[in-house]
Short mmCIF file of C-alpha atoms in Angstrom, two decimals:
data_model
loop_
_atom_site.label_atom_id
_atom_site.label_comp_id
_atom_site.label_asym_id
_atom_site.label_seq_id
_atom_site.Cartn_x
_atom_site.Cartn_y
_atom_site.Cartn_z
CA MET A 150 64.93 -36.93 32.05
CA ASP A 151 66.02 -39.53 29.49
CA ALA A 152 66.55 -38.80 25.87
CA LEU A 153 62.86 -39.80 24.83
CA ALA A 154 61.32 -37.67 27.38
CA ILE A 155 63.51 -34.80 26.35
CA THR A 156 62.66 -35.29 22.63
CA LEU A 157 58.83 -35.65 23.75
CA GLN A 158 59.11 -32.39 25.59
CA TYR A 159 60.45 -30.63 22.41
CA VAL A 160 57.77 -31.95 20.32
CA PHE A 161 55.08 -30.73 22.76
CA THR A 162 56.46 -27.28 22.69
CA GLY A 163 56.74 -27.61 19.01
CA VAL A 164 53.32 -28.61 18.32
CA ALA A 165 51.86 -25.77 20.35
CA ILE A 166 53.69 -23.22 18.22
CA GLY A 167 52.96 -25.37 15.28
CA SER A 168 49.43 -25.14 15.73
CA ILE A 169 49.63 -21.38 15.73
CA TYR A 170 51.54 -21.58 12.44
CA ALA A 171 48.78 -23.76 11.27
CA MET A 172 45.89 -21.54 12.14
CA VAL A 173 47.96 -18.49 10.56
CA GLY A 174 48.53 -20.62 7.38
CA LEU A 175 45.00 -21.44 7.11
CA GLY A 176 43.99 -17.81 7.37
CA PHE A 177 46.34 -17.13 4.35
CA ASN A 178 44.78 -19.90 2.49
CA ILE A 179 41.21 -18.74 2.77
CA ILE A 180 42.08 -15.28 1.47
CA TYR A 181 44.32 -16.75 -1.14
CA ASN A 182 41.64 -19.16 -2.60
CA CYS A 183 39.16 -16.43 -2.75
CA THR A 184 41.26 -13.44 -4.16
CA GLY A 185 44.62 -14.82 -5.36
CA ILE A 186 46.38 -12.52 -2.89
CA ILE A 187 48.60 -12.91 0.17
CA ASN A 188 47.05 -10.83 3.00
CA PHE A 189 50.38 -9.60 4.67
CA ALA A 190 48.25 -8.27 7.40
CA GLN A 191 47.35 -11.99 8.80
CA GLY A 192 49.87 -11.69 11.25
CA GLU A 193 48.47 -8.51 12.68
CA PHE A 194 44.99 -10.27 13.19
CA VAL A 195 46.84 -12.75 15.56
CA MET A 196 48.72 -9.88 17.33
CA LEU A 197 45.27 -7.92 17.58
CA GLY A 198 43.53 -11.17 19.07
CA GLY A 199 46.12 -11.47 21.77
CA MET A 200 46.19 -7.75 22.53
CA PHE A 201 42.23 -7.22 22.69
CA MET A 202 42.24 -10.52 25.10
CA VAL A 203 44.84 -8.86 27.28
CA THR A 204 42.72 -5.62 27.58
CA LEU A 205 39.47 -7.53 28.08
CA THR A 206 40.79 -9.86 30.76
CA THR A 207 43.15 -7.53 32.74
CA VAL A 208 41.55 -4.27 32.40
CA TRP A 209 37.94 -5.05 31.89
CA LYS A 210 38.44 -7.96 34.38
CA LEU A 211 36.12 -10.35 32.02
CA PRO A 212 36.14 -13.96 32.54
CA VAL A 213 37.97 -15.74 29.74
CA GLY A 214 34.73 -17.65 28.45
CA ILE A 215 33.22 -14.25 27.76
CA ALA A 216 36.50 -12.21 26.85
CA PHE A 217 37.37 -15.07 24.26
CA PRO A 218 34.55 -14.51 21.81
CA ILE A 219 34.57 -10.85 22.31
CA ALA A 220 38.27 -10.46 21.35
CA VAL A 221 37.83 -12.56 18.30
CA LEU A 222 34.72 -10.72 17.32
CA LEU A 223 36.55 -7.47 17.41
CA VAL A 224 39.43 -8.74 15.31
CA VAL A 225 36.77 -9.86 12.75
CA LEU A 226 35.26 -6.51 12.68
CA VAL A 227 38.80 -4.89 12.12
CA GLY A 228 39.18 -7.71 9.58
CA ILE A 229 36.07 -6.88 7.57
CA GLY A 230 36.53 -3.05 8.12
CA PHE A 231 39.90 -3.28 6.63
CA GLU A 232 38.72 -5.30 3.47
CA ARG A 233 35.64 -2.76 3.29
CA ILE A 234 37.57 0.34 3.22
CA ALA A 235 40.77 -0.54 1.50
CA ILE A 236 40.09 -3.23 -0.76
CA HIS A 237 36.35 -3.32 -1.55
CA PRO A 238 35.93 -0.06 -3.32
CA LEU A 239 38.70 -0.82 -5.98
CA LYS A 240 37.68 -1.83 -9.27
CA ASN A 241 39.68 -4.42 -10.82
CA PRO A 242 42.88 -3.93 -8.91
CA SER A 243 45.75 -6.04 -9.92
CA VAL A 244 46.99 -8.70 -7.60
CA LEU A 245 50.19 -6.64 -6.76
CA VAL A 246 48.23 -3.43 -5.83
CA LEU A 247 46.18 -5.65 -3.33
CA ILE A 248 49.43 -7.25 -1.88
CA MET A 249 50.76 -3.61 -1.41
CA ILE A 250 47.58 -2.61 0.26
CA THR A 251 47.74 -5.47 2.67
CA ILE A 252 51.39 -4.51 3.43
CA ALA A 253 50.31 -0.96 4.14
CA GLY A 254 47.36 -2.35 6.27
CA SER A 255 49.89 -4.49 8.11
CA ILE A 256 52.07 -1.31 8.92
CA LEU A 257 49.10 0.76 9.91
CA ILE A 258 47.63 -1.98 12.46
CA LYS A 259 51.14 -2.46 13.92
CA GLY A 260 51.66 1.39 14.38
CA LEU A 261 48.00 1.95 15.97
CA ALA A 262 48.61 -1.28 18.41
CA MET A 263 51.81 0.28 19.45
CA PHE A 264 50.00 3.51 20.29
CA ALA A 265 47.10 1.54 22.14
CA TRP A 266 49.19 -1.02 23.81
CA GLY A 267 52.89 0.34 24.14
CA LYS A 268 56.07 -1.25 23.17
CA GLU A 269 56.60 -3.44 25.99
CA ALA A 270 55.36 -7.22 25.90
CA ARG A 271 51.93 -7.89 27.46
CA TYR A 272 51.36 -10.75 29.64
CA LEU A 273 48.03 -12.77 29.68
CA PRO A 274 47.31 -15.31 32.62
CA HIS A 275 47.07 -19.05 31.35
CA PHE A 276 43.53 -20.19 30.92
CA SER A 277 43.69 -23.10 33.16
CA GLY A 278 46.55 -22.53 35.51
CA GLU A 279 50.05 -23.44 34.96
CA THR A 280 50.33 -27.00 36.72
CA PRO A 281 52.05 -29.14 34.02
CA ILE A 282 50.50 -32.52 32.99
CA ASN A 283 53.11 -35.48 33.13
CA ILE A 284 53.04 -37.49 30.04
CA MET A 285 55.87 -39.99 29.60
CA GLY A 286 58.33 -38.26 31.64
CA ALA A 287 57.58 -35.05 29.49
CA THR A 288 55.29 -32.19 30.63
CA ILE A 289 52.70 -30.48 28.83
CA LEU A 290 51.09 -27.21 29.78
CA PRO A 291 47.31 -26.87 30.13
CA GLN A 292 47.39 -23.78 27.90
CA THR A 293 48.96 -26.11 25.11
CA LEU A 294 45.80 -28.21 25.21
CA TRP A 295 43.75 -25.14 24.74
CA VAL A 296 45.88 -24.45 21.57
CA LEU A 297 45.43 -28.03 20.29
CA ALA A 298 41.76 -27.79 20.88
CA SER A 299 41.49 -24.52 19.22
CA LEU A 300 43.24 -25.78 16.22
CA LEU A 301 40.97 -28.80 16.17
CA THR A 302 37.90 -26.76 16.47
CA VAL A 303 39.13 -24.35 13.65
CA VAL A 304 39.62 -27.28 11.54
CA VAL A 305 36.68 -29.23 11.99
CA GLY A 306 34.54 -25.95 11.68
CA LEU A 307 36.16 -24.98 8.64
CA ALA A 308 35.65 -28.53 7.17
CA TYR A 309 31.97 -28.19 8.14
CA PHE A 310 31.61 -24.59 6.70
CA PHE A 311 33.29 -25.35 3.18
CA ASN A 312 31.48 -28.73 2.72
CA ARG A 313 28.08 -28.57 4.43
CA THR A 314 26.80 -24.88 4.27
CA LEU A 315 25.55 -23.21 1.17
CA ILE A 316 27.78 -20.08 1.92
CA GLY A 317 30.90 -22.28 2.22
CA LYS A 318 30.24 -23.86 -1.07
CA ALA A 319 29.66 -20.80 -2.61
CA MET A 320 32.93 -19.48 -1.42
CA ARG A 321 34.70 -22.67 -2.86
CA ALA A 322 32.87 -22.05 -6.04
CA CYS A 323 33.90 -18.45 -6.23
CA ALA A 324 37.51 -19.60 -5.51
CA HIS A 325 37.51 -22.23 -8.16
CA ASN A 326 35.75 -20.28 -10.81
CA PRO A 327 34.73 -16.57 -10.18
CA ASP A 328 32.77 -16.07 -13.61
CA ALA A 329 30.81 -19.16 -13.18
CA ALA A 330 30.17 -18.31 -9.35
CA ARG A 331 28.89 -14.89 -10.67
CA LEU A 332 26.55 -16.61 -13.17
CA VAL A 333 24.86 -18.50 -10.51
CA GLY A 334 24.24 -15.39 -8.59
CA ILE A 335 27.11 -15.48 -6.01
CA SER A 336 28.66 -11.86 -5.21
CA VAL A 337 32.22 -12.42 -5.60
CA LYS A 338 32.94 -9.24 -3.38
CA GLN A 339 30.67 -10.38 -0.71
CA MET A 340 32.77 -13.52 -0.60
CA VAL A 341 36.02 -11.90 -0.59
CA THR A 342 34.73 -9.54 2.70
CA LEU A 343 33.47 -12.76 4.05
CA SER A 344 37.13 -14.43 3.41
CA PHE A 345 38.53 -11.56 5.33
CA GLY A 346 36.23 -11.77 8.18
CA LEU A 347 36.77 -15.76 8.33
CA SER A 348 40.62 -15.55 8.27
CA SER A 349 40.80 -12.69 10.71
CA GLY A 350 38.67 -14.77 12.98
CA ILE A 351 40.87 -17.60 12.79
CA GLY A 352 43.90 -15.27 13.37
CA ALA A 353 42.31 -13.86 16.39
CA ILE A 354 41.61 -17.29 17.80
CA ALA A 355 45.40 -18.22 17.43
CA GLY A 356 46.33 -14.86 18.94
CA VAL A 357 44.13 -15.34 22.01
CA VAL A 358 45.32 -18.85 22.86
CA ILE A 359 49.07 -18.44 22.28
CA THR A 360 49.42 -15.12 24.17
CA PRO A 361 49.79 -16.87 27.60
CA ILE A 362 52.60 -18.82 26.40
CA ILE A 363 54.69 -16.52 24.12
CA LEU A 364 53.55 -13.08 25.58
CA MET A 365 52.43 -10.40 22.99
CA ASP A 366 53.84 -7.09 21.78
CA TYR A 367 52.81 -4.93 18.83
CA GLN A 368 55.24 -6.46 16.45
CA ARG A 369 55.11 -10.07 17.33
CA GLY A 370 52.71 -10.56 14.44
CA ALA A 371 55.15 -10.28 11.61
CA MET A 372 57.16 -13.48 12.66
CA LEU A 373 54.09 -15.35 13.35
CA ALA A 374 52.91 -14.40 9.89
CA LEU A 375 56.26 -15.52 8.36
CA LYS A 376 56.15 -18.71 9.80
CA GLY A 377 52.32 -19.28 9.06
CA PHE A 378 53.20 -18.20 5.44
CA GLY A 379 55.93 -20.73 5.34
CA ALA A 380 53.15 -23.27 6.62
CA ALA A 381 50.95 -22.23 3.79
CA ILE A 382 53.69 -22.66 0.97
CA LEU A 383 55.24 -25.67 2.47
CA GLY A 384 51.79 -27.38 2.53
CA GLY A 385 51.01 -26.01 -0.89
CA LEU A 386 49.34 -22.73 -1.28
CA GLY A 387 45.65 -23.10 -0.87
CA SER A 388 45.40 -26.46 0.56
CA ALA A 389 43.98 -26.60 4.27
CA PRO A 390 44.97 -30.03 5.17
CA GLY A 391 48.75 -28.91 3.84
CA ALA A 392 48.74 -25.80 5.94
CA VAL A 393 47.86 -27.78 9.14
CA LEU A 394 50.41 -30.54 8.33
CA ALA A 395 53.17 -28.00 7.43
CA GLY A 396 52.39 -25.64 10.39
CA LEU A 397 52.83 -28.53 12.92
CA LEU A 398 55.89 -29.87 11.21
CA ILE A 399 57.57 -26.27 11.11
CA GLY A 400 56.69 -25.82 14.69
CA ILE A 401 58.10 -29.47 15.70
CA LEU A 402 61.27 -28.90 13.68
CA GLU A 403 61.93 -25.34 14.94
CA SER A 404 61.46 -26.81 18.56
CA LEU A 405 63.95 -29.71 17.99
CA GLY A 406 66.29 -27.55 16.22
CA ALA A 407 66.34 -25.09 19.10
CA GLY A 408 66.88 -28.00 21.52
CA TYR A 409 69.34 -30.09 19.83
CA ILE A 410 71.28 -27.57 17.94
CA SER A 411 71.04 -24.09 19.33
CA SER A 412 68.11 -21.79 19.93
CA HIS A 413 69.75 -19.14 17.82
CA TYR A 414 69.27 -21.01 14.81
CA LYS A 415 65.84 -21.83 15.51
CA ASP A 416 64.21 -19.64 13.06
CA ALA A 417 66.73 -20.37 10.34
CA ILE A 418 66.19 -24.35 10.51
CA ALA A 419 62.61 -24.02 9.88
CA LEU A 420 63.09 -21.82 6.97
CA ILE A 421 66.08 -24.07 5.68
CA VAL A 422 63.72 -26.93 5.91
CA LEU A 423 61.05 -25.02 4.02
CA LEU A 424 63.61 -23.99 0.98
CA GLY A 425 64.67 -27.67 1.05
CA VAL A 426 61.10 -28.85 0.36
CA LEU A 427 60.35 -26.45 -2.29
CA PHE A 428 63.55 -27.39 -4.13
CA VAL A 429 62.24 -30.80 -4.41
CA ARG A 430 58.32 -30.24 -4.60
CA PRO A 431 57.82 -26.91 -5.88
CA GLY A 432 53.98 -27.07 -5.35
CA GLY A 433 54.42 -27.87 -1.56
CA LEU A 434 53.97 -31.04 0.21
CA LEU A 435 50.12 -31.48 -0.69
CA GLY A 436 49.89 -29.32 -3.60
CA SER A 437 49.97 -30.58 -7.03
CA ALA A 438 52.71 -29.49 -9.58
CA ASP A 439 50.25 -29.04 -12.17
CA VAL A 440 47.95 -26.65 -10.12
CA GLN A 441 51.34 -24.75 -9.29
CA ARG A 442 52.03 -23.84 -12.78
CA LEU A 443 48.60 -22.07 -13.09
CA LYS A 444 49.29 -20.08 -9.94
CA LYS A 445 50.02 -16.49 -10.10
CA PHE A 446 52.93 -17.20 -7.72
CA MET B 1075 10.68 -11.26 -23.55
CA LEU B 1076 14.26 -10.24 -24.60
CA LYS B 1077 14.88 -7.07 -26.97
CA VAL B 1078 18.53 -6.03 -27.91
CA GLN B 1079 18.72 -2.64 -29.48
CA ASN B 1080 21.92 -1.51 -31.43
CA LEU B 1081 24.12 -3.25 -28.87
CA LYS B 1082 27.94 -2.64 -29.22
CA SER B 1083 30.52 -4.43 -26.85
CA TYR B 1084 34.03 -3.89 -26.74
CA TYR B 1085 37.03 -5.97 -25.41
CA GLY B 1086 39.47 -3.14 -24.43
CA ARG B 1087 39.85 -1.35 -27.66
CA LEU B 1088 38.54 -4.08 -29.97
CA GLN B 1089 34.86 -3.69 -30.89
CA ALA B 1090 33.27 -7.18 -30.89
CA LEU B 1091 29.75 -6.24 -31.81
CA ARG B 1092 28.71 -3.32 -34.25
CA GLY B 1093 25.24 -2.58 -33.29
CA ILE B 1094 23.23 -5.71 -32.88
CA SER B 1095 19.37 -5.63 -32.70
CA LEU B 1096 17.33 -8.83 -32.03
CA HIS B 1097 14.65 -10.14 -30.24
CA VAL B 1098 13.28 -13.27 -28.39
CA GLY B 1099 9.73 -13.73 -27.87
CA LYS B 1100 8.30 -15.68 -24.65
CA GLY B 1101 8.61 -19.45 -25.17
CA GLU B 1102 10.71 -19.23 -28.37
CA ILE B 1103 13.82 -20.91 -29.24
CA VAL B 1104 15.87 -18.43 -31.25
CA THR B 1105 19.53 -19.37 -32.47
CA LEU B 1106 22.61 -17.37 -33.44
CA ILE B 1107 24.74 -18.90 -36.17
CA GLY B 1108 28.03 -17.57 -37.55
CA ALA B 1109 31.58 -18.45 -37.85
CA ASN B 1110 33.97 -18.51 -35.08
CA GLY B 1111 34.71 -15.02 -33.68
CA ALA B 1112 31.70 -13.41 -35.49
CA GLY B 1113 30.51 -12.28 -32.04
CA LYS B 1114 27.80 -14.84 -31.19
CA SER B 1115 29.32 -15.61 -27.62
CA THR B 1116 29.87 -12.10 -27.16
CA ILE B 1117 26.15 -11.29 -27.41
CA LEU B 1118 25.30 -13.91 -24.82
CA ASN B 1119 28.12 -12.86 -22.45
CA THR B 1120 26.79 -9.28 -22.69
CA VAL B 1121 23.26 -10.03 -22.14
CA ALA B 1122 24.41 -12.16 -18.97
CA GLY B 1123 26.56 -9.14 -17.88
CA LEU B 1124 29.86 -10.78 -18.36
CA VAL B 1125 31.11 -8.10 -20.92
CA SER B 1126 31.26 -4.76 -18.99
CA GLN B 1127 32.24 -2.37 -21.89
CA ASN B 1128 29.04 -1.95 -23.95
CA GLU B 1129 26.54 0.40 -25.08
CA GLY B 1130 22.85 0.06 -26.43
CA LYS B 1131 19.81 -1.49 -24.92
CA ILE B 1132 19.12 -4.92 -23.46
CA LEU B 1133 15.45 -5.02 -22.41
CA LEU B 1134 13.99 -7.81 -20.51
CA GLU B 1135 10.36 -7.61 -20.53
CA GLY B 1136 10.67 -3.81 -21.10
CA LYS B 1137 13.40 -3.45 -18.18
CA ASP B 1138 16.82 -2.37 -19.24
CA ILE B 1139 19.10 -4.75 -17.64
CA ARG B 1140 22.33 -3.49 -19.51
CA GLY B 1141 25.24 -2.67 -17.25
CA LEU B 1142 24.11 -4.78 -14.20
CA ALA B 1143 26.49 -7.26 -12.78
CA PRO B 1144 26.15 -10.87 -13.72
CA GLU B 1145 25.06 -11.80 -10.17
CA ARG B 1146 22.16 -9.42 -10.30
CA ILE B 1147 21.05 -10.37 -13.98
CA VAL B 1148 20.54 -13.97 -12.63
CA ARG B 1149 18.09 -12.72 -10.26
CA HIS B 1150 16.04 -11.25 -13.02
CA GLY B 1151 15.58 -14.49 -14.54
CA VAL B 1152 18.45 -14.88 -17.09
CA ALA B 1153 20.71 -17.79 -16.91
CA LEU B 1154 23.86 -18.46 -19.06
CA VAL B 1155 25.19 -21.76 -19.86
CA PRO B 1156 28.81 -20.60 -20.78
CA GLU B 1157 31.02 -22.02 -23.44
CA GLY B 1158 32.98 -24.84 -21.92
CA ARG B 1159 30.59 -25.57 -19.32
CA GLN B 1160 32.35 -23.77 -16.39
CA LEU B 1161 31.31 -26.28 -13.79
CA PHE B 1162 32.75 -26.36 -10.25
CA ALA B 1163 34.96 -29.16 -10.92
CA PRO B 1164 36.21 -30.16 -7.54
CA MET B 1165 32.60 -30.28 -6.13
CA THR B 1166 29.90 -32.91 -6.55
CA VAL B 1167 27.05 -32.97 -9.05
CA VAL B 1168 24.53 -32.26 -6.15
CA ASP B 1169 26.59 -29.10 -4.98
CA ASN B 1170 26.89 -27.84 -8.38
CA LEU B 1171 22.96 -27.94 -8.75
CA GLU B 1172 22.43 -26.62 -5.18
CA LEU B 1173 24.65 -23.50 -6.29
CA GLY B 1174 22.82 -23.28 -9.49
CA ALA B 1175 19.81 -22.47 -7.05
CA TYR B 1176 21.95 -20.04 -5.04
CA VAL B 1177 19.61 -17.06 -5.70
CA ARG B 1178 16.47 -18.85 -4.51
CA HIS B 1179 18.03 -20.17 -1.11
CA LYS B 1180 17.46 -16.85 0.61
CA ASN B 1181 13.62 -17.33 0.32
CA GLY B 1182 13.83 -20.42 2.35
CA SER B 1183 12.40 -22.67 -0.38
CA LYS B 1184 14.43 -25.85 0.34
CA ILE B 1185 11.47 -28.04 -0.66
CA GLU B 1186 10.99 -26.36 -3.91
CA ILE B 1187 14.71 -26.63 -4.65
CA ARG B 1188 14.61 -30.35 -3.88
CA GLN B 1189 11.52 -30.52 -6.28
CA ASP B 1190 13.66 -28.80 -8.90
CA MET B 1191 16.49 -31.21 -8.30
CA GLU B 1192 14.19 -34.10 -8.94
CA MET B 1193 13.06 -32.32 -12.21
CA VAL B 1194 16.38 -31.84 -13.73
CA PHE B 1195 17.31 -35.52 -12.71
CA ASP B 1196 14.22 -36.51 -14.46
CA LEU B 1197 15.64 -34.42 -17.57
CA PHE B 1198 19.01 -35.86 -17.40
CA PRO B 1199 18.82 -39.54 -15.68
CA VAL B 1200 22.47 -40.01 -15.94
CA LEU B 1201 23.18 -36.91 -13.45
CA LYS B 1202 21.05 -38.83 -10.67
CA GLU B 1203 23.27 -41.76 -11.08
CA ARG B 1204 26.18 -39.53 -10.90
CA ARG B 1205 25.04 -37.29 -7.85
CA LYS B 1206 27.86 -37.89 -5.67
CA GLN B 1207 30.52 -37.74 -8.29
CA LEU B 1208 32.94 -34.83 -8.68
CA ALA B 1209 31.73 -32.60 -11.73
CA GLY B 1210 35.48 -32.62 -13.28
CA THR B 1211 35.37 -36.46 -13.27
CA LEU B 1212 32.06 -36.54 -15.49
CA SER B 1213 32.50 -37.28 -19.26
CA GLY B 1214 31.86 -34.22 -21.66
CA GLY B 1215 28.28 -34.80 -22.40
CA GLU B 1216 27.40 -35.36 -18.81
CA GLN B 1217 29.34 -32.14 -18.10
CA GLN B 1218 27.27 -30.32 -20.53
CA MET B 1219 24.06 -31.60 -19.14
CA LEU B 1220 25.03 -30.76 -15.82
CA ALA B 1221 25.94 -27.04 -16.83
CA ILE B 1222 22.31 -26.92 -18.33
CA ALA B 1223 20.62 -28.49 -15.39
CA ARG B 1224 22.88 -25.93 -12.95
CA ALA B 1225 21.32 -23.12 -15.12
CA LEU B 1226 17.80 -24.36 -14.94
CA MET B 1227 18.27 -24.78 -11.03
CA SER B 1228 17.92 -20.99 -10.86
CA ARG B 1229 14.44 -21.33 -12.63
CA PRO B 1230 15.32 -18.75 -15.52
CA ARG B 1231 12.77 -17.27 -17.62
CA LEU B 1232 15.56 -16.87 -20.24
CA LEU B 1233 18.00 -19.58 -20.96
CA LEU B 1234 21.12 -18.65 -22.85
CA LEU B 1235 23.02 -21.65 -24.41
CA ASP B 1236 26.52 -21.00 -25.76
CA GLU B 1237 27.58 -23.97 -28.02
CA PRO B 1238 26.10 -26.83 -25.99
CA SER B 1239 27.23 -29.49 -28.48
CA MET B 1240 30.92 -28.28 -28.66
CA GLY B 1241 33.35 -31.11 -28.38
CA LEU B 1242 30.68 -33.76 -28.08
CA ALA B 1243 30.05 -37.13 -30.05
CA PRO B 1244 27.19 -36.46 -32.48
CA LYS B 1245 25.01 -38.89 -30.62
CA ILE B 1246 25.52 -36.98 -27.45
CA SER B 1247 24.78 -33.72 -29.19
CA GLU B 1248 21.50 -35.12 -30.38
CA GLU B 1249 20.62 -36.12 -26.89
CA ILE B 1250 21.30 -32.60 -25.71
CA PHE B 1251 19.18 -31.09 -28.66
CA ARG B 1252 16.19 -33.40 -27.68
CA THR B 1253 16.39 -31.91 -24.24
CA ILE B 1254 16.40 -28.49 -25.67
CA VAL B 1255 13.26 -29.39 -27.52
CA ARG B 1256 11.67 -30.84 -24.35
CA LEU B 1257 12.71 -27.49 -22.50
CA LYS B 1258 10.80 -25.72 -25.20
CA LYS B 1259 7.54 -27.69 -24.20
CA GLN B 1260 8.00 -26.42 -20.69
CA GLU B 1261 7.86 -22.78 -22.04
CA VAL B 1262 11.38 -22.09 -21.21
CA THR B 1263 12.63 -19.30 -23.57
CA ILE B 1264 16.00 -20.12 -25.16
CA LEU B 1265 18.52 -18.03 -27.15
CA LEU B 1266 20.85 -20.67 -28.59
CA VAL B 1267 24.40 -20.08 -29.97
CA GLU B 1268 25.48 -23.06 -32.00
CA GLN B 1269 28.35 -24.01 -34.56
CA ASN B 1270 26.37 -26.66 -35.77
CA ALA B 1271 23.97 -24.55 -37.85
CA ARG B 1272 21.89 -27.34 -39.26
CA MET B 1273 21.04 -28.82 -35.97
CA ALA B 1274 20.31 -25.30 -34.27
CA LEU B 1275 18.06 -24.39 -37.13
CA GLU B 1276 16.02 -27.61 -36.75
CA VAL B 1277 15.09 -26.86 -33.16
CA ALA B 1278 14.83 -23.10 -33.28
CA GLY B 1279 11.86 -21.30 -34.72
CA ARG B 1280 13.92 -18.35 -35.96
CA GLY B 1281 17.51 -17.57 -36.46
CA TYR B 1282 19.89 -14.71 -36.80
CA VAL B 1283 23.33 -14.99 -38.98
CA ILE B 1284 26.00 -13.19 -37.28
CA GLU B 1285 29.18 -11.88 -39.20
CA THR B 1286 31.74 -9.66 -37.80
CA GLY B 1287 29.70 -8.48 -35.20
CA GLN B 1288 26.56 -7.58 -37.21
CA VAL B 1289 23.27 -9.48 -38.01
CA VAL B 1290 23.56 -10.21 -41.81
CA VAL B 1291 20.52 -12.23 -42.34
CA GLN B 1292 17.51 -13.04 -40.11
CA GLY B 1293 14.32 -14.92 -40.42
CA PRO B 1294 12.35 -18.07 -39.66
CA SER B 1295 14.54 -21.35 -39.49
CA ALA B 1296 12.76 -22.88 -42.53
CA ASP B 1297 13.65 -19.76 -44.62
CA LEU B 1298 17.33 -19.80 -43.27
CA LEU B 1299 17.58 -23.56 -44.03
CA ARG B 1300 16.72 -22.56 -47.54
CA ASN B 1301 18.80 -19.53 -47.94
CA HIS B 1302 21.49 -20.07 -50.69
CA GLU B 1303 24.07 -17.86 -48.67
CA VAL B 1304 23.48 -19.44 -45.44
CA GLU B 1305 23.51 -23.09 -47.00
CA ARG B 1306 26.66 -22.31 -48.81
CA ALA B 1307 28.50 -20.74 -45.48
CA TYR B 1308 26.98 -22.55 -42.65
CA LEU B 1309 25.38 -25.68 -43.85
CA GLY B 1310 28.41 -27.09 -45.66
CA LYS B 1311 27.01 -26.93 -49.11
CA THR B 1312 28.92 -25.79 -52.09
CA TYR B 1313 27.71 -23.62 -54.95
CA GLU B 1314 27.53 -26.42 -57.18
CA LYS B 1315 25.52 -28.40 -54.93
CA VAL B 1316 23.06 -25.45 -54.53
CA TRP B 1317 22.63 -24.75 -58.22
CA GLU B 1318 22.18 -28.24 -59.03
#
C-alpha cells in the first residue's frame, strides 16, 4: 500500500469510531441543553445497546432488522426509567446533585451489566458480512457503512425533530428559557424525561452498530463516554453540529496517531488535541465565547 | 373573573407581598401602579404560578388556582407576558407563536391556530413581515409585540401584562397601548403592571397603587388621576403644582 492508501485507511477507521463519539456527544448535548447537567451514564447507554443486541441476536436468534429496534427501545426504557426513578422525583435539585446521581446510575448500570453478561467481551457478527470494500487502495468494512448511515440518520432525524415538530421545538424552548417555556404550558419535567429517552436511544444506536467492530464488555461504555464527552466539549457544549464535527475529528486524530506514532498513545493524542483547542478556544470549535461565560461549566 | 384575597408571597425569607387583595372583573382592564420593588410584578408572577412560596387565595372564576404549576395555570386560561419579554430568542417569530399555542395543539386544532395566527398578525402587522426572522433579532418594540402575541395564542381569558412599555420609545409605547385598548374591545380581561402610571390609568378602568407589598390606594382610574398623593408620587407632579 502506498502512503496515501495507508492514510486513507487510518481515516476510514477513525471515521467509524469518530461517528460513535459524535453520537455519544449528541446524547450529552441533548440532556445538557435541557437540564444543564452532564449525564455520566451516557456511555452505559451505548454499552447496553450493544449488549442487548448481542443477547437478542445470539441467544434469541432474532434477525438484525428486528433486534436493532428492540435493543434501542429497551435502552430507551432504561433511560426513561432511570430519569423517572432517580431524577424526576427531586424538587429543585442542584446541578451537582444531579451529576452525582448520573455517576451513581452509571456505576449501578455497569454493575448490573456485569452480572447479566459477565466480564468477558461479547462478540456480535457484522450486519452485512466482513468482505472489505476497496476504495483507492484502502479498504472499508461494510459495518463502517452501517455506522456512518446511523450517524447520518441520527443527525437528520434530530434536525427534523428539533426544527419541524412541536415537541422538538418545545424542547428547544425549554432549553433556552425554562420559565418562558412553562408560561406557555410546556412541562419542563416532561421535557427532561424526553431528553433522557432521546439521548439513551441515540447512545443505544451507537452501541448496536459499533459492537461488531470493537466488541463490547460491561465497562466499555466509560471510555466511549469520555471520548464522546470530549467531542461535546470540543465542539462547544450544547452545539449539535459541533459534537458531530468534533467527534469525527477526535476519531480520525486518534486513528492517525495510533497508526503513525504508536497505538499506546492513541487516547492521549486525542485528549492532548482536546486540551490544546480548549486553551485557544475555551468555548469549543463551534461554541461562542459569550455563551461560554454564561454556562455553569 | 380574578379575585385575589390576602395574598402573601415570599422570596426565601424576604416577604414581597403583605396581604394583597384585589379583583378584576370580566372584560375589565385593571392596572397596578407603584414604584420599583413595590411588588407589582410579584403579584403577576404569583398569579401565573412562578412564585412558589405564597399563601392566601387566588380565585379564577371561583376556582382556587394558587399553588398550581405555571404550565397548569396557562391551561386555565391565564397568560402572562413577563417582564423583559422572555422570548425564545433563537427561534423564528412563527415558532414563538406556535409555541404560544402549545396548550391547544393536543386538541388537534391546527386550523384554529392558523386563524389565530392571522388574528395576531392583524393586530401586529409588523410581525407578519418578520415571520421568518429570529425573535432575538427583532427590535425592542417588535419583541414586546411578539411577547403579547405569543401570550394571546393560548387564547387567554385573563392576560397579565408586566411592564409592556419598558425600554421602548414613547411612540412605540403608545402603539402598544393602542393595542391594549383594541384587546379590551375583543373582551380580553387584562391586569396591567406599568411604570408609566399616566398611560396605564388612561387605558385602565380601575387601578391599585401598590407600596411595599400592600395596596395603599385603589379606585377608578379617573379618581386616581385626580388623587393628590398619586399625582405627586407617580404622575410626576410636585406639591406646588398640585396646590396651584
